[in-house]
mmCIF file of C-alpha atoms in Angstrom:
data_model
loop_
_atom_site.group_PDB
_atom_site.id
_atom_site.type_symbol
_atom_site.label_atom_id
_atom_site.label_comp_id
_atom_site.label_asym_id
_atom_site.label_seq_id
_atom_site.Cartn_x
_atom_site.Cartn_y
_atom_site.Cartn_z
ATOM 1 C CA MET S 268 97.655 100.065 101.114
ATOM 2 C CA LYS S 269 100.173 102.211 103.037
ATOM 3 C CA HIS S 270 103.012 99.681 102.474
ATOM 4 C CA LEU S 271 102.172 99.620 98.665
ATOM 5 C CA LEU S 272 102.417 103.404 98.406
ATOM 6 C CA LEU S 273 105.771 103.464 100.294
ATOM 7 C CA LEU S 274 107.048 100.716 97.969
ATOM 8 C CA LEU S 275 106.218 102.773 94.869
ATOM 9 C CA VAL S 276 108.084 105.846 95.927
ATOM 10 C CA ILE S 277 110.657 104.693 98.509
ATOM 11 C CA CYS S 278 114.195 105.037 97.505
ATOM 12 C CA VAL S 279 116.735 104.491 100.113
ATOM 13 C CA THR S 280 117.176 103.664 103.839
ATOM 14 C CA LEU S 281 119.686 102.913 106.431
ATOM 15 C CA SER S 282 122.362 104.028 108.691
ATOM 16 C CA CYS S 283 126.136 104.038 109.207
ATOM 17 C CA LYS S 284 128.574 104.447 111.897
ATOM 18 C CA GLU S 285 132.135 105.611 112.514
ATOM 19 C CA ASP S 286 134.278 107.582 114.882
ATOM 20 C CA LYS S 287 133.573 111.066 113.582
ATOM 21 C CA GLY S 288 130.936 111.953 116.049
ATOM 22 C CA LEU S 289 128.353 109.594 114.549
ATOM 23 C CA SER S 290 126.484 107.088 116.646
ATOM 24 C CA ARG S 291 124.655 104.040 115.432
ATOM 25 C CA THR S 292 122.731 103.857 118.669
ATOM 26 C CA LEU S 293 119.257 102.401 118.215
ATOM 27 C CA PRO S 294 116.359 103.249 120.484
ATOM 28 C CA PRO S 295 116.413 104.401 123.238
ATOM 29 C CA LEU S 296 118.718 107.424 122.318
ATOM 30 C CA GLU S 297 121.157 108.965 124.711
ATOM 31 C CA THR S 298 119.495 112.422 125.351
ATOM 32 C CA GLU S 299 119.768 115.294 127.765
ATOM 33 C CA THR S 300 116.736 116.494 129.788
ATOM 34 C CA PRO S 301 115.537 119.733 128.265
ATOM 35 C CA ASN S 302 114.699 122.784 130.380
ATOM 36 C CA ALA S 303 111.344 123.428 128.962
ATOM 37 C CA GLU S 304 108.427 121.891 126.936
ATOM 38 C CA PHE S 305 108.514 122.344 123.090
ATOM 39 C CA GLN S 306 106.272 125.154 121.906
ATOM 40 C CA ASN S 307 107.120 125.288 118.202
ATOM 41 C CA LEU S 308 107.723 122.612 115.555
ATOM 42 C CA LYS S 309 110.925 122.982 113.504
ATOM 43 C CA TYR S 310 109.921 120.980 110.415
ATOM 44 C CA ALA S 311 106.525 119.216 110.719
ATOM 45 C CA LYS S 312 103.658 121.072 109.013
ATOM 46 C CA GLY S 313 100.939 118.412 109.498
ATOM 47 C CA PHE S 314 100.002 119.298 113.022
ATOM 48 C CA THR S 315 100.296 122.066 115.473
ATOM 49 C CA VAL S 316 99.755 122.463 119.227
ATOM 50 C CA THR S 317 98.461 125.528 121.125
ATOM 51 C CA ASN S 318 98.033 126.258 124.763
ATOM 52 C CA ALA S 319 94.688 127.321 126.094
ATOM 53 C CA ASN S 320 94.176 127.973 129.704
ATOM 54 C CA ASN S 321 94.114 124.539 131.363
ATOM 55 C CA HIS S 322 94.440 122.488 128.310
ATOM 56 C CA LYS S 323 96.167 122.081 124.930
ATOM 57 C CA ILE S 324 94.616 122.041 121.565
ATOM 58 C CA LEU S 325 96.017 119.625 118.998
ATOM 59 C CA THR S 326 95.283 120.414 115.383
ATOM 60 C CA ILE S 327 95.867 117.857 112.508
ATOM 61 C CA ASN S 328 96.286 119.890 109.352
ATOM 62 C CA SER S 329 97.271 117.224 106.939
ATOM 63 C CA PRO S 330 95.950 113.833 107.883
ATOM 64 C CA TRP S 331 96.310 112.469 104.288
ATOM 65 C CA PRO S 332 97.436 113.904 100.955
ATOM 66 C CA LYS S 333 95.196 116.796 99.628
ATOM 67 C CA SER S 334 92.937 116.553 102.619
ATOM 68 C CA GLU S 335 90.544 119.353 103.070
ATOM 69 C CA LYS S 336 89.617 118.134 106.521
ATOM 70 C CA VAL S 337 91.255 119.615 109.661
ATOM 71 C CA TYR S 338 90.848 117.767 113.017
ATOM 72 C CA LYS S 339 90.979 119.455 116.448
ATOM 73 C CA TYR S 340 91.369 117.744 119.714
ATOM 74 C CA VAL S 341 91.504 118.945 123.315
ATOM 75 C CA LEU S 342 94.292 117.508 125.501
ATOM 76 C CA ILE S 343 93.540 117.762 129.131
ATOM 77 C CA SER S 344 94.219 116.137 132.406
ATOM 78 C CA ALA S 345 91.700 114.060 134.221
ATOM 79 C CA GLU S 346 91.749 116.652 137.206
ATOM 80 C CA GLU S 347 91.031 119.618 135.016
ATOM 81 C CA ALA S 348 88.577 117.814 132.768
ATOM 82 C CA ALA S 349 86.441 117.261 135.724
ATOM 83 C CA LYS S 350 85.931 120.904 136.246
ATOM 84 C CA THR S 351 85.846 122.060 132.580
ATOM 85 C CA THR S 352 83.041 122.189 130.063
ATOM 86 C CA PHE S 353 83.670 122.432 126.336
ATOM 87 C CA MET S 354 81.196 123.481 123.648
ATOM 88 C CA LYS S 355 79.498 120.454 121.994
ATOM 89 C CA ASP S 356 80.814 119.477 118.533
ATOM 90 C CA ALA S 357 83.638 122.142 118.775
ATOM 91 C CA TYR S 358 86.205 119.566 118.720
ATOM 92 C CA ASP S 359 86.744 116.019 117.243
ATOM 93 C CA GLY S 360 87.687 114.597 120.629
ATOM 94 C CA ILE S 361 88.413 115.344 124.278
ATOM 95 C CA LEU S 362 91.472 113.329 125.180
ATOM 96 C CA ILE S 363 92.450 112.659 128.805
ATOM 97 C CA THR S 364 96.252 112.654 129.134
ATOM 98 C CA PRO S 365 98.275 110.843 129.703
ATOM 99 C CA ILE S 366 96.916 108.064 127.578
ATOM 100 C CA LYS S 367 96.635 104.687 129.349
ATOM 101 C CA LYS S 368 95.532 102.382 126.481
ATOM 102 C CA LEU S 369 96.147 102.886 122.723
ATOM 103 C CA VAL S 370 95.495 101.200 119.426
ATOM 104 C CA ALA S 371 97.949 101.940 116.736
ATOM 105 C CA THR S 372 97.369 101.136 113.092
ATOM 106 C CA SER S 373 100.848 101.737 111.379
ATOM 107 C CA THR S 374 104.283 100.319 112.182
ATOM 108 C CA THR S 375 105.627 103.821 111.981
ATOM 109 C CA HIS S 376 103.942 104.413 115.365
ATOM 110 C CA ILE S 377 105.832 101.765 117.181
ATOM 111 C CA PRO S 378 109.310 103.368 117.497
ATOM 112 C CA ALA S 379 107.825 106.553 118.899
ATOM 113 C CA LEU S 380 106.028 104.516 121.588
ATOM 114 C CA GLU S 381 109.260 102.663 122.415
ATOM 115 C CA LEU S 382 111.391 105.715 122.366
ATOM 116 C CA LEU S 383 109.127 107.447 124.826
ATOM 117 C CA GLY S 384 108.908 104.349 127.004
ATOM 118 C CA VAL S 385 105.165 104.009 126.777
ATOM 119 C CA ASP S 386 105.060 100.833 124.508
ATOM 120 C CA GLU S 387 103.269 98.971 127.279
ATOM 121 C CA THR S 388 100.118 100.981 126.540
ATOM 122 C CA LEU S 389 99.710 99.521 123.051
ATOM 123 C CA VAL S 390 96.829 96.876 123.360
ATOM 124 C CA GLY S 391 95.821 96.271 119.801
ATOM 125 C CA PHE S 392 97.238 96.483 116.150
ATOM 126 C CA PRO S 393 95.991 95.360 112.752
ATOM 127 C CA GLY S 394 98.518 93.048 111.062
ATOM 128 C CA THR S 395 100.799 92.269 114.035
ATOM 129 C CA ASP S 396 103.096 90.239 111.733
ATOM 130 C CA TYR S 397 104.411 93.535 110.106
ATOM 131 C CA ILE S 398 105.828 94.561 113.490
ATOM 132 C CA SER S 399 109.673 94.008 113.508
ATOM 133 C CA SER S 400 110.662 95.437 116.983
ATOM 134 C CA GLU S 401 111.837 92.437 119.204
ATOM 135 C CA LYS S 402 110.502 94.327 122.282
ATOM 136 C CA THR S 403 106.931 94.693 120.944
ATOM 137 C CA ARG S 404 106.979 91.284 119.422
ATOM 138 C CA THR S 405 107.571 89.813 122.823
ATOM 139 C CA ARG S 406 104.325 91.569 123.990
ATOM 140 C CA ILE S 407 102.468 90.340 120.986
ATOM 141 C CA ASP S 408 103.713 86.635 121.682
ATOM 142 C CA ASN S 409 102.670 87.135 125.285
ATOM 143 C CA GLY S 410 99.098 88.105 124.357
ATOM 144 C CA ASP S 411 99.390 91.643 125.561
ATOM 145 C CA ILE S 412 98.705 93.132 122.074
ATOM 146 C CA ARG S 413 95.627 91.771 120.291
ATOM 147 C CA GLU S 414 95.570 91.211 116.519
ATOM 148 C CA LEU S 415 92.906 93.410 114.852
ATOM 149 C CA GLY S 416 92.941 92.029 111.353
ATOM 150 C CA LYS S 417 93.583 94.335 108.381
ATOM 151 C CA ASN S 418 93.810 98.135 108.574
ATOM 152 C CA GLU S 419 91.362 98.544 105.786
ATOM 153 C CA GLY S 420 88.786 96.404 107.740
ATOM 154 C CA ILE S 421 89.604 96.454 111.385
ATOM 155 C CA ASN S 422 87.928 93.802 113.574
ATOM 156 C CA THR S 423 85.843 96.499 115.462
ATOM 157 C CA GLU S 424 84.347 93.845 117.776
ATOM 158 C CA VAL S 425 87.704 93.058 119.225
ATOM 159 C CA LEU S 426 88.702 96.676 119.364
ATOM 160 C CA LEU S 427 85.634 97.752 121.235
ATOM 161 C CA GLU S 428 86.271 94.999 123.663
ATOM 162 C CA LEU S 429 89.674 96.454 124.327
ATOM 163 C CA ARG S 430 88.195 99.873 125.090
ATOM 164 C CA PRO S 431 91.346 101.900 124.220
ATOM 165 C CA ASP S 432 91.524 105.528 125.167
ATOM 166 C CA ILE S 433 92.214 106.377 121.613
ATOM 167 C CA VAL S 434 92.925 104.936 118.156
ATOM 168 C CA VAL S 435 95.812 106.345 116.135
ATOM 169 C CA ALA S 436 95.011 105.804 112.581
ATOM 170 C CA PHE S 437 96.343 106.868 109.173
ATOM 171 C CA GLY S 438 94.162 107.733 106.258
ATOM 172 C CA VAL S 439 94.729 107.520 102.521
ATOM 173 C CA ASP S 440 91.559 109.404 101.559
ATOM 174 C CA GLY S 441 89.541 109.672 104.686
ATOM 175 C CA THR S 442 87.148 106.911 103.819
ATOM 176 C CA ASN S 443 87.303 104.110 106.342
ATOM 177 C CA LYS S 444 84.040 102.502 107.674
ATOM 178 C CA SER S 445 85.831 100.902 110.519
ATOM 179 C CA MET S 446 87.000 104.214 111.904
ATOM 180 C CA GLU S 447 83.495 105.590 111.574
ATOM 181 C CA THR S 448 82.268 102.689 113.690
ATOM 182 C CA ILE S 449 84.936 103.363 116.311
ATOM 183 C CA GLN S 450 84.070 106.976 116.561
ATOM 184 C CA LYS S 451 80.377 106.234 116.999
ATOM 185 C CA ALA S 452 81.349 104.096 119.999
ATOM 186 C CA ARG S 453 82.901 107.300 121.511
ATOM 187 C CA ILE S 454 86.411 106.288 121.144
ATOM 188 C CA PRO S 455 88.495 109.221 119.566
ATOM 189 C CA VAL S 456 90.287 108.469 116.319
ATOM 190 C CA LEU S 457 93.432 110.483 115.657
ATOM 191 C CA TYR S 458 94.835 110.525 112.155
ATOM 192 C CA ASN S 459 98.478 110.549 112.248
ATOM 193 C CA GLY S 460 99.844 112.211 109.085
ATOM 194 C CA ASP S 461 103.609 111.514 109.606
ATOM 195 C CA TRP S 462 103.859 109.900 106.244
ATOM 196 C CA VAL S 463 102.511 112.788 104.424
ATOM 197 C CA GLU S 464 105.410 115.128 105.409
ATOM 198 C CA THR S 465 107.907 115.792 102.588
ATOM 199 C CA SER S 466 111.197 115.874 104.602
ATOM 200 C CA PRO S 467 112.973 113.293 106.676
ATOM 201 C CA LEU S 468 113.253 115.422 109.824
ATOM 202 C CA ALA S 469 109.521 116.482 109.498
ATOM 203 C CA LYS S 470 108.400 112.842 109.538
ATOM 204 C CA ALA S 471 110.620 112.164 112.644
ATOM 205 C CA GLU S 472 109.292 115.187 114.447
ATOM 206 C CA TRP S 473 105.909 113.541 114.736
ATOM 207 C CA ILE S 474 107.253 111.917 117.881
ATOM 208 C CA LYS S 475 106.167 115.141 119.486
ATOM 209 C CA PHE S 476 102.638 114.129 118.516
ATOM 210 C CA PHE S 477 102.887 111.184 120.735
ATOM 211 C CA GLY S 478 104.715 113.093 123.448
ATOM 212 C CA LEU S 479 101.616 115.319 123.674
ATOM 213 C CA LEU S 480 99.438 112.282 124.180
ATOM 214 C CA TYR S 481 101.446 110.937 127.034
ATOM 215 C CA SER S 482 102.292 114.263 128.628
ATOM 216 C CA LYS S 483 105.820 113.604 127.645
ATOM 217 C CA GLU S 484 106.597 116.831 125.644
ATOM 218 C CA LYS S 485 109.974 117.278 127.245
ATOM 219 C CA GLU S 486 111.115 113.773 126.582
ATOM 220 C CA ALA S 487 109.947 113.898 122.942
ATOM 221 C CA ASP S 488 111.553 117.202 122.293
ATOM 222 C CA SER S 489 114.917 115.884 123.728
ATOM 223 C CA ILE S 490 114.724 112.670 121.699
ATOM 224 C CA PHE S 491 114.015 114.642 118.483
ATOM 225 C CA ASN S 492 116.820 117.188 119.024
ATOM 226 C CA GLN S 493 119.332 114.306 119.276
ATOM 227 C CA ILE S 494 118.053 112.693 116.132
ATOM 228 C CA GLU S 495 118.271 116.071 114.393
ATOM 229 C CA LYS S 496 121.749 116.629 115.608
ATOM 230 C CA ASP S 497 122.958 113.171 114.524
ATOM 231 C CA TYR S 498 121.291 113.843 111.067
ATOM 232 C CA LEU S 499 122.884 117.176 110.543
ATOM 233 C CA ASP S 500 126.351 115.881 111.719
ATOM 234 C CA ALA S 501 126.087 113.099 109.061
ATOM 235 C CA LYS S 502 125.064 115.579 106.453
ATOM 236 C CA LYS S 503 128.271 117.656 107.226
ATOM 237 C CA ILE S 504 130.460 114.508 106.833
ATOM 238 C CA ALA S 505 128.886 113.733 103.402
ATOM 239 C CA LEU S 506 129.897 117.208 102.200
ATOM 240 C CA SER S 507 133.584 116.150 102.450
ATOM 241 C CA ALA S 508 133.135 113.563 99.707
ATOM 242 C CA THR S 509 135.065 114.259 96.554
ATOM 243 C CA THR S 510 132.805 112.331 94.144
ATOM 244 C CA ARG S 511 128.922 112.235 93.805
ATOM 245 C CA PRO S 512 127.833 108.781 92.394
ATOM 246 C CA THR S 513 124.829 108.717 90.230
ATOM 247 C CA VAL S 514 121.816 106.956 91.630
ATOM 248 C CA LEU S 515 118.756 105.100 90.242
ATOM 249 C CA CYS S 516 115.717 104.250 92.474
ATOM 250 C CA GLY S 517 112.791 101.875 92.253
ATOM 251 C CA ALA S 518 111.650 99.293 89.567
ATOM 252 C CA MET S 519 108.746 98.485 87.483
ATOM 253 C CA TYR S 520 105.246 97.954 88.876
ATOM 254 C CA LYS S 521 103.229 96.361 86.145
ATOM 255 C CA ASP S 522 104.044 98.651 83.109
ATOM 256 C CA VAL S 523 105.208 101.772 85.111
ATOM 257 C CA TRP S 524 108.566 102.621 86.716
ATOM 258 C CA TYR S 525 107.930 104.736 89.879
ATOM 259 C CA LEU S 526 110.589 107.007 91.188
ATOM 260 C CA PRO S 527 110.798 109.606 93.990
ATOM 261 C CA ASN S 528 110.265 113.107 92.810
ATOM 262 C CA GLY S 529 112.934 115.592 93.387
ATOM 263 C CA THR S 530 111.090 117.367 96.307
ATOM 264 C CA SER S 531 110.457 114.087 98.220
ATOM 265 C CA ALA S 532 112.014 112.952 101.451
ATOM 266 C CA GLU S 533 113.828 110.091 99.486
ATOM 267 C CA ALA S 534 115.375 112.549 97.181
ATOM 268 C CA GLN S 535 116.334 114.721 100.140
ATOM 269 C CA PHE S 536 118.141 111.879 101.667
ATOM 270 C CA LEU S 537 120.153 111.400 98.507
ATOM 271 C CA ASN S 538 120.972 115.036 98.258
ATOM 272 C CA ASP S 539 122.014 115.192 101.859
ATOM 273 C CA ALA S 540 124.211 112.208 101.365
ATOM 274 C CA ASN S 541 125.946 114.106 98.478
ATOM 275 C CA ALA S 542 124.724 111.695 95.817
ATOM 276 C CA ASN S 543 123.620 112.547 92.312
ATOM 277 C CA TYR S 544 120.049 111.457 92.045
ATOM 278 C CA LEU S 545 119.188 111.673 88.344
ATOM 279 C CA TRP S 546 115.598 112.902 88.851
ATOM 280 C CA SER S 547 116.456 115.402 91.625
ATOM 281 C CA ASP S 548 115.265 118.384 89.532
ATOM 282 C CA THR S 549 111.670 117.143 89.086
ATOM 283 C CA LYS S 550 108.816 118.944 90.856
ATOM 284 C CA GLU S 551 105.976 116.586 90.386
ATOM 285 C CA LYS S 552 103.378 115.880 93.221
ATOM 286 C CA GLY S 553 103.850 112.311 94.410
ATOM 287 C CA SER S 554 106.052 109.812 92.618
ATOM 288 C CA ILE S 555 107.256 110.018 89.070
ATOM 289 C CA ALA S 556 105.626 107.465 86.656
ATOM 290 C CA LEU S 557 107.921 106.664 83.632
ATOM 291 C CA SER S 558 108.270 103.827 80.980
ATOM 292 C CA PHE S 559 111.089 101.448 81.166
ATOM 293 C CA GLU S 560 112.605 102.985 78.012
ATOM 294 C CA ALA S 561 112.688 106.424 79.633
ATOM 295 C CA VAL S 562 114.402 105.224 82.645
ATOM 296 C CA PHE S 563 116.796 103.033 80.932
ATOM 297 C CA ASP S 564 117.831 105.906 78.505
ATOM 298 C CA LYS S 565 118.718 108.100 81.385
ATOM 299 C CA ALA S 566 120.079 105.694 84.030
ATOM 300 C CA LYS S 567 121.592 102.682 82.195
ATOM 301 C CA THR S 568 125.167 103.707 83.352
ATOM 302 C CA THR S 569 124.354 104.767 86.887
ATOM 303 C CA ASP S 570 126.770 103.810 89.731
ATOM 304 C CA LEU S 571 124.156 102.707 92.175
ATOM 305 C CA TRP S 572 120.668 101.307 92.264
ATOM 306 C CA LEU S 573 118.727 101.715 95.453
ATOM 307 C CA SER S 574 115.493 100.089 96.657
ATOM 308 C CA PRO S 575 114.444 98.068 93.504
ATOM 309 C CA SER S 576 110.902 97.709 94.701
ATOM 310 C CA TYR S 577 110.252 94.543 96.649
ATOM 311 C CA TYR S 578 112.787 92.465 94.825
ATOM 312 C CA THR S 579 115.260 90.639 97.177
ATOM 313 C CA SER S 580 117.834 89.151 94.709
ATOM 314 C CA TYR S 581 119.410 89.595 91.369
ATOM 315 C CA GLU S 582 117.748 86.305 90.299
ATOM 316 C CA ALA S 583 114.336 87.603 91.125
ATOM 317 C CA LEU S 584 114.974 90.985 89.425
ATOM 318 C CA GLU S 585 116.260 89.266 86.320
ATOM 319 C CA LYS S 586 113.315 86.760 86.279
ATOM 320 C CA SER S 587 110.647 89.588 86.433
ATOM 321 C CA ASN S 588 112.334 91.463 83.482
ATOM 322 C CA SER S 589 115.495 90.386 81.735
ATOM 323 C CA HIS S 590 116.071 93.969 80.577
ATOM 324 C CA TYR S 591 117.085 94.903 84.118
ATOM 325 C CA THR S 592 120.390 93.063 83.447
ATOM 326 C CA GLN S 593 121.480 95.847 80.983
ATOM 327 C CA PHE S 594 121.836 98.429 83.653
ATOM 328 C CA SER S 595 125.433 98.914 84.848
ATOM 329 C CA ALA S 596 124.474 98.727 88.490
ATOM 330 C CA PHE S 597 123.173 95.238 87.902
ATOM 331 C CA GLN S 598 126.139 94.112 86.000
ATOM 332 C CA ASN S 599 128.546 95.609 88.574
ATOM 333 C CA LYS S 600 126.426 94.238 91.597
ATOM 334 C CA LYS S 601 125.774 97.628 92.927
ATOM 335 C CA ILE S 602 122.228 97.299 93.923
ATOM 336 C CA PHE S 603 121.077 97.714 97.577
ATOM 337 C CA THR S 604 117.767 97.023 99.172
ATOM 338 C CA PHE S 605 115.991 97.137 102.636
ATOM 339 C CA SER S 606 113.658 94.453 101.709
ATOM 340 C CA ASN S 607 115.920 91.732 103.184
ATOM 341 C CA THR S 608 116.080 93.395 106.676
ATOM 342 C CA THR S 609 113.092 91.862 108.453
ATOM 343 C CA GLY S 610 111.837 90.953 111.853
ATOM 344 C CA LYS S 611 111.176 87.437 112.859
ATOM 345 C CA SER S 612 107.684 87.556 111.421
ATOM 346 C CA GLY S 613 108.786 89.091 108.164
ATOM 347 C CA GLY S 614 107.910 92.724 108.739
ATOM 348 C CA VAL S 615 110.322 95.000 106.932
ATOM 349 C CA THR S 616 112.270 96.981 109.481
ATOM 350 C CA TYR S 617 112.625 100.087 107.452
ATOM 351 C CA TYR S 618 108.865 100.586 107.204
ATOM 352 C CA GLU S 619 108.748 100.547 110.993
ATOM 353 C CA LEU S 620 112.027 102.330 112.129
ATOM 354 C CA GLY S 621 113.111 104.296 109.074
ATOM 355 C CA MET S 622 110.688 107.226 109.448
ATOM 356 C CA ALA S 623 111.438 107.749 113.196
ATOM 357 C CA ARG S 624 115.150 107.590 112.577
ATOM 358 C CA PRO S 625 116.127 109.609 109.555
ATOM 359 C CA ASP S 626 119.712 109.960 110.977
ATOM 360 C CA LEU S 627 120.159 106.196 110.571
ATOM 361 C CA VAL S 628 118.769 106.294 107.074
ATOM 362 C CA LEU S 629 121.095 109.075 106.007
ATOM 363 C CA LYS S 630 124.211 107.402 107.492
ATOM 364 C CA ASP S 631 123.305 104.252 105.548
ATOM 365 C CA ILE S 632 122.987 106.055 102.256
ATOM 366 C CA ILE S 633 126.407 107.809 103.054
ATOM 367 C CA LYS S 634 127.849 104.360 103.690
ATOM 368 C CA ILE S 635 126.621 103.115 100.376
ATOM 369 C CA CYS S 636 127.603 106.175 98.326
ATOM 370 C CA HIS S 637 130.785 107.079 100.097
ATOM 371 C CA PRO S 638 132.125 104.056 102.064
ATOM 372 C CA GLU S 639 135.400 105.740 102.662
ATOM 373 C CA LEU S 640 133.723 108.225 104.910
ATOM 374 C CA LEU S 641 132.369 105.697 107.209
ATOM 375 C CA PRO S 642 134.810 102.744 106.856
ATOM 376 C CA ASP S 643 133.726 100.857 110.080
ATOM 377 C CA TYR S 644 130.043 101.189 109.843
ATOM 378 C CA GLU S 645 127.659 98.395 109.320
ATOM 379 C CA THR S 646 124.301 99.274 107.720
ATOM 380 C CA THR S 647 121.055 99.074 109.714
ATOM 381 C CA PHE S 648 118.431 98.638 106.954
ATOM 382 C CA PHE S 649 120.069 98.461 103.567
ATOM 383 C CA LYS S 650 122.011 95.483 102.442
ATOM 384 C CA PRO S 651 123.452 94.397 99.028
ATOM 385 C CA LEU S 652 120.892 92.660 96.940
ATOM 386 C CA LYS S 653 121.303 88.844 97.301
ATOM 387 C CA LEU S 654 122.438 86.993 94.310
ATOM 388 C CA LYS S 655 119.817 84.343 94.504
ATOM 389 C CA GLU S 656 116.591 83.583 96.549
#
């Protein structure tokens, strides 16, 4: 479900490299050791953390879109927990940190674990074929990470056998019977709302959520600060472009063409890359749903077409709808996709790494829109659409 939602709204992805202070370094990042733990979040709005005597309180404000539920968890060391009593039902979970065993449910959680160097604590995942990381795939192949079935119906029998300290979940609407079963077994479920954030850096800042769980606040802060710096440096380079190519995103899903709205993270990537996204002035909640005719009338002569849904070739695109061939970007072979950049089991790398590394995504878009600014860079996620399957 989550992958489908992302497919409908996703627009662009990738990273670029050159000598103007930009680095294409993939995890782990080269970072400095900070002097203090982070206290305030710069961009993320979906969670907060406060200090309270001998423990911290983690509050999840936006676990899913339009959620009215707020979750609160106590984060406390084993030593302090042994001498502290909490009011019954005051919190959604008491978490002993650092976490020793974890079950994750989204590929977007994998990069944070690897960046923090705690990926060995991952013991279970629903849909392991979606995981692209070579490092984590090795642990899957070695049997260190158990397959838990599908996220909508997790194999709770196997999960309970693993006895993880916590399950990091994501929710579309808060109705997941598997999670209810897990909570009844006294295993805390934490809803990670990174994907609900509306800006690229806000999504990436959720690495601090994982930093809290593993008592690695300083490391998480340092990693995020480096990602933020690289992103802002790339944005400055894009400002030197002398032209702003017009951009179209998405493709038809059944009878509807879904595009990112102007306030979305996808639209912000394009704006920060100094590109002219034709629907940048829209304010709708969620994605924009239009007819083919409405899109064609406005975008038939656009310079670039990014993320044409799940299509991986011009041949497949034309086969699905012959009218796609009427767009200038199709005729000029200026369509780019991340769907062809996958791990060995077929998982799309962007869905895993793109949210954690917006600096790479932005550099990719700059490379596509303004190749002269990053002449030596090779993209990380986005590649030209293949001619044939």
